[in-house]
Short mmCIF file of C-alpha atoms in Angstrom, two decimals:
data_model
loop_
_atom_site.label_atom_id
_atom_site.label_comp_id
_atom_site.label_asym_id
_atom_site.label_seq_id
_atom_site.Cartn_x
_atom_site.Cartn_y
_atom_site.Cartn_z
CA UNK A 22 182.61 -33.13 -134.85
CA UNK A 23 183.99 -29.57 -134.79
CA UNK A 24 185.53 -28.26 -131.54
CA UNK A 25 182.84 -25.59 -131.09
CA UNK A 26 180.63 -28.58 -129.99
CA UNK A 27 183.09 -29.81 -127.46
CA UNK A 28 184.66 -27.67 -124.64
CA UNK A 29 185.30 -23.93 -125.18
CA UNK A 30 186.04 -21.82 -128.10
CA UNK A 31 189.72 -22.75 -128.83
CA UNK A 32 192.54 -20.16 -128.97
CA UNK A 33 195.66 -21.49 -130.66
CA UNK A 34 199.11 -19.89 -130.77
CA UNK A 35 201.12 -21.08 -133.71
CA UNK A 36 204.84 -20.76 -134.20
CA UNK A 37 205.29 -21.31 -137.89
CA UNK A 38 209.07 -20.60 -138.17
CA UNK A 39 212.17 -21.53 -136.20
CA UNK A 40 215.54 -21.40 -137.76
CA UNK A 41 216.17 -24.81 -139.39
CA UNK A 42 212.74 -25.91 -138.17
CA UNK A 43 209.81 -25.05 -140.36
CA UNK A 44 207.39 -26.72 -142.76
CA UNK A 45 206.82 -26.18 -146.46
CA UNK A 46 203.87 -24.25 -147.62
CA UNK A 47 201.74 -27.28 -148.43
CA UNK A 48 202.12 -28.56 -144.83
CA UNK A 49 201.26 -25.18 -143.41
CA UNK A 50 198.14 -25.00 -145.50
CA UNK A 51 197.21 -28.53 -144.60
CA UNK A 52 197.34 -27.70 -140.93
CA UNK A 53 195.41 -24.47 -141.57
CA UNK A 54 192.70 -26.57 -143.15
CA UNK A 55 192.53 -28.79 -140.16
CA UNK A 56 192.26 -25.82 -137.76
CA UNK A 57 189.43 -24.36 -139.88
CA UNK A 58 187.68 -27.76 -140.17
CA UNK A 59 187.80 -28.15 -136.34
CA UNK A 60 186.17 -24.82 -135.76
CA UNK A 61 189.18 -23.07 -134.08
CA UNK A 62 188.05 -19.64 -133.20
CA UNK A 63 191.21 -17.72 -132.74
CA UNK A 64 194.75 -18.24 -134.17
CA UNK A 65 197.77 -16.19 -133.17
CA UNK A 66 200.78 -16.55 -135.38
CA UNK A 67 203.48 -16.01 -132.80
CA UNK A 68 207.31 -15.74 -132.81
CA UNK A 69 208.57 -14.45 -136.04
CA UNK A 70 205.94 -15.59 -138.58
CA UNK A 71 207.08 -13.20 -141.29
CA UNK A 72 210.33 -15.17 -141.50
CA UNK A 73 208.26 -17.89 -143.26
CA UNK A 74 207.87 -16.96 -147.03
CA UNK A 75 204.33 -18.43 -146.89
CA UNK A 76 203.06 -16.22 -144.13
CA UNK A 77 200.88 -13.94 -146.24
CA UNK A 78 199.22 -16.81 -148.00
CA UNK A 79 198.75 -18.59 -144.61
CA UNK A 80 197.07 -15.50 -143.15
CA UNK A 81 194.59 -15.30 -146.02
CA UNK A 82 193.92 -19.06 -145.86
CA UNK A 83 193.25 -19.05 -142.11
CA UNK A 84 191.07 -15.96 -142.28
CA UNK A 85 188.63 -17.98 -144.31
CA UNK A 86 187.50 -19.67 -140.98
CA UNK A 87 189.63 -18.29 -138.10
CA UNK A 88 190.12 -14.90 -136.53
CA UNK A 89 193.83 -14.53 -137.15
CA UNK A 90 196.25 -12.32 -135.37
CA UNK A 91 199.98 -11.74 -136.08
CA UNK A 92 203.09 -10.97 -134.01
CA UNK A 93 206.02 -8.89 -135.37
CA UNK A 94 209.14 -7.54 -133.64
CA UNK A 95 210.35 -3.88 -133.71
CA UNK A 96 213.55 -4.84 -135.66
CA UNK A 97 211.94 -7.34 -137.97
CA UNK A 98 214.17 -7.99 -141.06
CA UNK A 99 211.24 -9.41 -142.88
CA UNK A 100 208.93 -6.42 -142.53
CA UNK A 101 209.13 -6.01 -146.30
CA UNK A 102 206.78 -9.02 -146.56
CA UNK A 103 204.06 -7.32 -144.48
CA UNK A 104 201.63 -5.62 -146.90
CA UNK A 105 198.68 -3.39 -146.33
CA UNK A 106 195.21 -4.89 -145.90
CA UNK A 107 196.01 -8.42 -144.50
CA UNK A 108 192.85 -9.84 -143.06
CA UNK A 109 194.02 -9.68 -139.38
CA UNK A 110 191.89 -9.49 -136.22
CA UNK A 111 194.92 -7.84 -134.43
CA UNK A 112 198.55 -7.08 -135.10
CA UNK A 113 200.91 -7.30 -132.08
CA UNK A 114 204.24 -5.62 -131.76
CA UNK A 115 206.39 -7.88 -129.57
CA UNK A 116 208.36 -5.48 -127.17
CA UNK A 117 209.44 -8.18 -124.77
CA UNK A 118 213.02 -6.84 -124.93
CA UNK A 119 211.71 -3.41 -124.12
CA UNK A 120 214.07 -2.97 -121.23
CA UNK A 121 217.03 -3.56 -123.61
CA UNK A 122 215.91 -1.27 -126.49
CA UNK A 123 215.67 2.47 -126.92
CA UNK A 124 212.11 3.66 -126.85
CA UNK A 125 212.73 5.18 -130.30
CA UNK A 126 212.83 1.68 -131.91
CA UNK A 127 209.32 1.10 -130.64
CA UNK A 128 208.10 4.42 -131.61
CA UNK A 129 209.48 3.90 -135.13
CA UNK A 130 207.95 0.43 -135.42
CA UNK A 131 204.56 1.73 -134.31
CA UNK A 132 204.72 4.48 -136.82
CA UNK A 133 205.71 2.06 -139.69
CA UNK A 134 202.88 -0.27 -138.85
CA UNK A 135 200.43 2.62 -138.84
CA UNK A 136 201.68 3.74 -142.26
CA UNK A 137 200.73 0.33 -143.54
CA UNK A 138 197.22 0.84 -142.17
CA UNK A 139 197.36 -1.16 -138.92
CA UNK A 140 196.61 -0.10 -135.39
CA UNK A 141 199.21 -2.14 -133.55
CA UNK A 142 198.81 -3.46 -130.01
CA UNK A 143 201.87 -4.20 -127.83
CA UNK A 144 202.84 -7.57 -126.51
CA UNK A 145 205.13 -8.14 -123.49
CA UNK A 146 206.08 -11.61 -122.27
CA UNK A 147 206.78 -11.06 -118.58
CA UNK A 148 210.43 -11.69 -117.50
CA UNK A 149 212.68 -10.81 -114.61
CA UNK A 150 214.32 -8.10 -116.82
CA UNK A 151 211.07 -6.28 -118.03
CA UNK A 152 208.44 -6.81 -115.28
CA UNK A 153 209.53 -3.84 -113.27
CA UNK A 154 209.29 -1.65 -116.44
CA UNK A 155 205.62 -2.37 -116.80
CA UNK A 156 204.53 1.06 -115.42
CA UNK A 157 206.96 2.80 -117.75
CA UNK A 158 205.68 0.74 -120.70
CA UNK A 159 202.12 1.65 -119.83
CA UNK A 160 203.10 5.35 -120.01
CA UNK A 161 204.86 4.80 -123.33
CA UNK A 162 201.63 3.21 -124.70
CA UNK A 163 199.63 6.26 -123.68
CA UNK A 164 202.19 8.69 -125.23
CA UNK A 165 202.19 6.70 -128.57
CA UNK A 166 198.42 6.37 -128.46
CA UNK A 167 198.54 2.55 -128.36
CA UNK A 168 195.25 1.36 -126.81
CA UNK A 169 196.00 -2.31 -125.97
CA UNK A 170 198.75 -4.27 -124.18
CA UNK A 171 198.86 -7.96 -123.99
CA UNK A 172 200.89 -9.99 -121.31
CA UNK A 173 200.59 -13.59 -122.43
CA UNK A 174 201.79 -16.76 -120.68
CA UNK A 175 205.44 -17.93 -120.97
CA UNK A 176 206.61 -19.83 -124.00
CA UNK A 177 208.42 -23.03 -123.09
CA UNK A 178 209.88 -25.00 -125.98
CA UNK A 179 211.11 -28.07 -123.99
CA UNK A 180 211.38 -29.47 -120.46
CA UNK A 181 213.58 -27.39 -118.29
CA UNK A 182 214.82 -27.67 -114.61
CA UNK A 183 215.67 -24.06 -113.91
CA UNK A 184 213.27 -21.21 -114.73
CA UNK A 185 216.13 -18.75 -114.39
CA UNK A 186 217.53 -20.17 -117.60
CA UNK A 187 214.48 -18.72 -119.36
CA UNK A 188 214.35 -15.51 -117.33
CA UNK A 189 210.90 -16.37 -115.91
CA UNK A 190 209.64 -14.15 -113.14
CA UNK A 191 209.18 -15.65 -109.65
CA UNK A 192 207.52 -14.42 -106.45
CA UNK A 193 210.31 -11.89 -105.62
CA UNK A 194 209.70 -10.35 -109.04
CA UNK A 195 205.94 -10.11 -108.35
CA UNK A 196 206.45 -8.67 -104.93
CA UNK A 197 208.83 -6.04 -106.37
CA UNK A 198 206.18 -5.01 -108.89
CA UNK A 199 203.56 -4.82 -106.15
CA UNK A 200 205.74 -2.43 -104.14
CA UNK A 201 206.37 -0.40 -107.35
CA UNK A 202 202.67 -0.10 -108.27
CA UNK A 203 201.30 0.10 -104.73
CA UNK A 204 197.53 0.21 -104.34
CA UNK A 205 196.83 2.07 -107.52
CA UNK A 206 196.79 -0.39 -110.33
CA UNK A 207 194.32 1.83 -112.05
CA UNK A 208 197.13 4.31 -112.64
CA UNK A 209 198.97 1.93 -114.68
CA UNK A 210 195.88 0.69 -116.60
CA UNK A 211 194.55 4.27 -117.34
CA UNK A 212 193.27 4.54 -120.87
CA UNK A 213 194.66 1.01 -121.68
CA UNK A 214 193.02 -2.32 -122.35
CA UNK A 215 195.42 -4.67 -120.57
CA UNK A 216 195.11 -8.41 -120.99
CA UNK A 217 197.07 -10.29 -118.34
CA UNK A 218 197.32 -14.02 -118.46
CA UNK A 219 199.03 -14.62 -115.00
CA UNK A 220 196.84 -14.15 -111.90
CA UNK A 221 199.66 -12.73 -109.77
CA UNK A 222 200.39 -9.94 -112.11
CA UNK A 223 196.72 -9.44 -112.85
CA UNK A 224 195.80 -8.85 -109.19
CA UNK A 225 198.31 -6.13 -108.89
CA UNK A 226 196.92 -4.22 -111.85
CA UNK A 227 193.25 -5.02 -111.04
CA UNK A 228 193.49 -4.46 -107.26
CA UNK A 229 190.28 -4.13 -105.25
CA UNK A 230 188.23 -7.01 -106.67
CA UNK A 231 187.87 -9.75 -109.12
CA UNK A 232 186.36 -7.68 -111.89
CA UNK A 233 187.26 -9.10 -115.34
CA UNK A 234 188.39 -12.39 -113.93
CA UNK A 235 185.33 -13.62 -111.91
CA UNK A 236 184.49 -16.11 -114.70
CA UNK A 237 188.03 -17.56 -114.65
CA UNK A 238 187.87 -21.38 -114.60
CA UNK A 239 191.52 -22.16 -113.77
CA UNK A 240 194.26 -23.41 -116.12
CA UNK A 241 192.82 -23.64 -119.65
CA UNK A 242 195.60 -25.73 -121.18
CA UNK A 243 194.15 -28.37 -123.56
CA UNK A 244 190.75 -26.79 -123.04
CA UNK A 245 190.39 -23.25 -124.51
CA UNK A 246 194.11 -23.04 -125.12
CA UNK A 247 196.41 -24.85 -127.35
CA UNK A 248 199.79 -24.40 -129.13
CA UNK A 249 201.25 -25.65 -132.41
CA UNK A 250 205.04 -25.58 -132.92
CA UNK A 251 206.92 -24.93 -136.15
CA UNK A 252 206.92 -28.63 -137.07
CA UNK A 253 203.15 -29.05 -136.68
CA UNK A 254 203.10 -30.65 -133.26
CA UNK A 255 200.09 -29.89 -130.95
CA UNK A 256 200.63 -28.97 -127.24
CA UNK A 257 198.29 -28.28 -124.41
CA UNK A 258 199.45 -24.59 -124.43
CA UNK A 259 202.69 -22.75 -125.09
CA UNK A 260 203.78 -23.19 -121.46
CA UNK A 261 203.34 -26.97 -121.45
CA UNK A 262 205.86 -28.80 -123.62
CA UNK A 263 203.93 -31.98 -123.93
CA UNK A 264 203.33 -33.19 -127.49
CA UNK A 265 199.73 -34.31 -127.93
CA UNK A 266 200.40 -35.42 -131.53
CA UNK A 267 200.99 -34.12 -134.97
CA UNK A 268 198.60 -32.11 -137.03
CA UNK A 269 200.39 -33.26 -140.15
CA UNK A 270 199.05 -36.83 -139.61
CA UNK A 271 195.97 -36.49 -137.39
CA UNK A 272 192.92 -34.23 -137.31
CA UNK A 273 192.72 -31.82 -134.48
CA UNK A 274 189.40 -33.23 -133.39
CA UNK A 275 190.99 -36.67 -132.96
CA UNK A 276 193.91 -35.24 -130.95
CA UNK A 277 191.48 -33.27 -128.73
CA UNK A 278 189.59 -36.49 -128.03
CA UNK A 279 192.75 -38.52 -127.35
CA UNK A 280 193.53 -40.17 -123.91
CA UNK A 281 196.63 -38.01 -123.72
CA UNK A 282 194.68 -34.70 -124.03
CA UNK A 283 192.03 -35.97 -121.54
CA UNK A 284 194.86 -36.94 -119.19
CA UNK A 285 196.11 -33.36 -119.18
CA UNK A 286 192.66 -32.12 -118.23
CA UNK A 287 192.39 -34.76 -115.54
CA UNK A 288 195.77 -33.75 -114.05
CA UNK A 289 194.62 -30.03 -114.06
CA UNK A 290 191.48 -31.12 -112.12
CA UNK A 291 193.66 -32.54 -109.29
CA UNK A 292 194.70 -29.40 -107.47
CA UNK A 293 198.27 -29.39 -106.07
CA UNK A 294 198.69 -30.38 -102.45
CA UNK A 295 200.73 -27.35 -101.93
CA UNK A 296 197.72 -25.19 -102.62
CA UNK A 297 195.50 -26.73 -100.00
CA UNK A 298 193.84 -24.36 -97.51
CA UNK A 299 195.00 -21.30 -99.46
CA UNK A 300 192.46 -18.49 -99.15
CA UNK A 301 192.80 -17.51 -102.81
CA UNK A 302 192.38 -21.05 -104.20
CA UNK A 303 188.80 -20.39 -105.37
CA UNK A 304 190.18 -17.59 -107.51
CA UNK A 305 193.61 -19.00 -108.56
CA UNK A 306 192.66 -22.73 -108.94
CA UNK A 307 196.28 -23.63 -108.97
CA UNK A 308 197.40 -21.02 -111.50
CA UNK A 309 199.48 -22.03 -114.50
CA UNK A 310 199.80 -25.78 -114.38
CA UNK A 311 202.02 -26.12 -117.45
CA UNK A 312 204.85 -24.21 -115.70
CA UNK A 313 204.31 -26.03 -112.42
CA UNK A 314 204.61 -29.37 -114.34
CA UNK A 315 207.63 -28.33 -116.29
CA UNK A 316 209.50 -27.02 -113.23
CA UNK A 317 208.32 -29.48 -110.58
CA UNK A 318 211.56 -29.30 -108.51
CA UNK A 319 211.01 -25.48 -108.20
CA UNK A 320 207.37 -25.05 -107.97
CA UNK A 321 206.09 -27.83 -105.55
CA UNK A 322 203.10 -27.91 -107.93
CA UNK A 323 202.30 -24.23 -107.57
CA UNK A 324 202.31 -21.41 -110.10
CA UNK A 325 205.95 -20.24 -110.44
CA UNK A 326 204.96 -16.76 -109.26
CA UNK A 327 203.22 -17.97 -106.18
CA UNK A 328 205.19 -17.57 -102.94
CA UNK A 329 203.04 -19.92 -100.97
CA UNK A 330 199.69 -20.33 -99.27
CA UNK A 331 197.93 -17.12 -98.12
#
């Protein structure tokens, strides 16, 4: 049974290369075949996929059944492997370290990607260092003619105890952004298609209603979201470092029907006690449960960006 007959269209992020931790071409293509056979709808090759010498072949292979997107960094040493005409749904330029780079490096990267025939979008993983630069980044997008900006969920490789070690934003960072933006989130979003994963950032930029998020069904880990690491292990999402199994040995459909995956969904259905009686619970539904699970001692079961009940 393919996954399109199960829950929701599945979006997978896939980190195909980590230094010293990557698979040979044959294993990558095996996993790609399993993703296609399962009916996976979207695949985002995240991290530094161009560092893997099989990236081009993998993109073509995936595109035979999946809508495939690719992430590159502004100072990518493997840009020479990126050719024109790759069958990509979208190409993202990762500017997470935007606060630490001269704007010229981003401008040059956008120009280089356009010269190859791509219309790059920008990708920013929110952190304590870059979140307050969001309005300036939006202005840079407009100046460069970049139409889309994606703020995905955090990427957690293993269990941690202190979110500060990963530079993850907390309630104080969200409040600082709220003061900076004020009541005019539209001014930041002007002429931009902004995709925001986290509710607490989203509601600052989309103030004045639930437009664009009214259909939100809560944490989508192990439902419409999943993540594959550089060794072929499947996770509920990139923010939840729980191995559901290996795609080298097991079909995705079987892992998706496993007790472990169903256990994740059951855990998500049990809303955190710390969220009880919150006026925004019908919209938030507990927020990011992967981060809350990973940082239990810090979160009390709530989304890491949540200060408390409202």
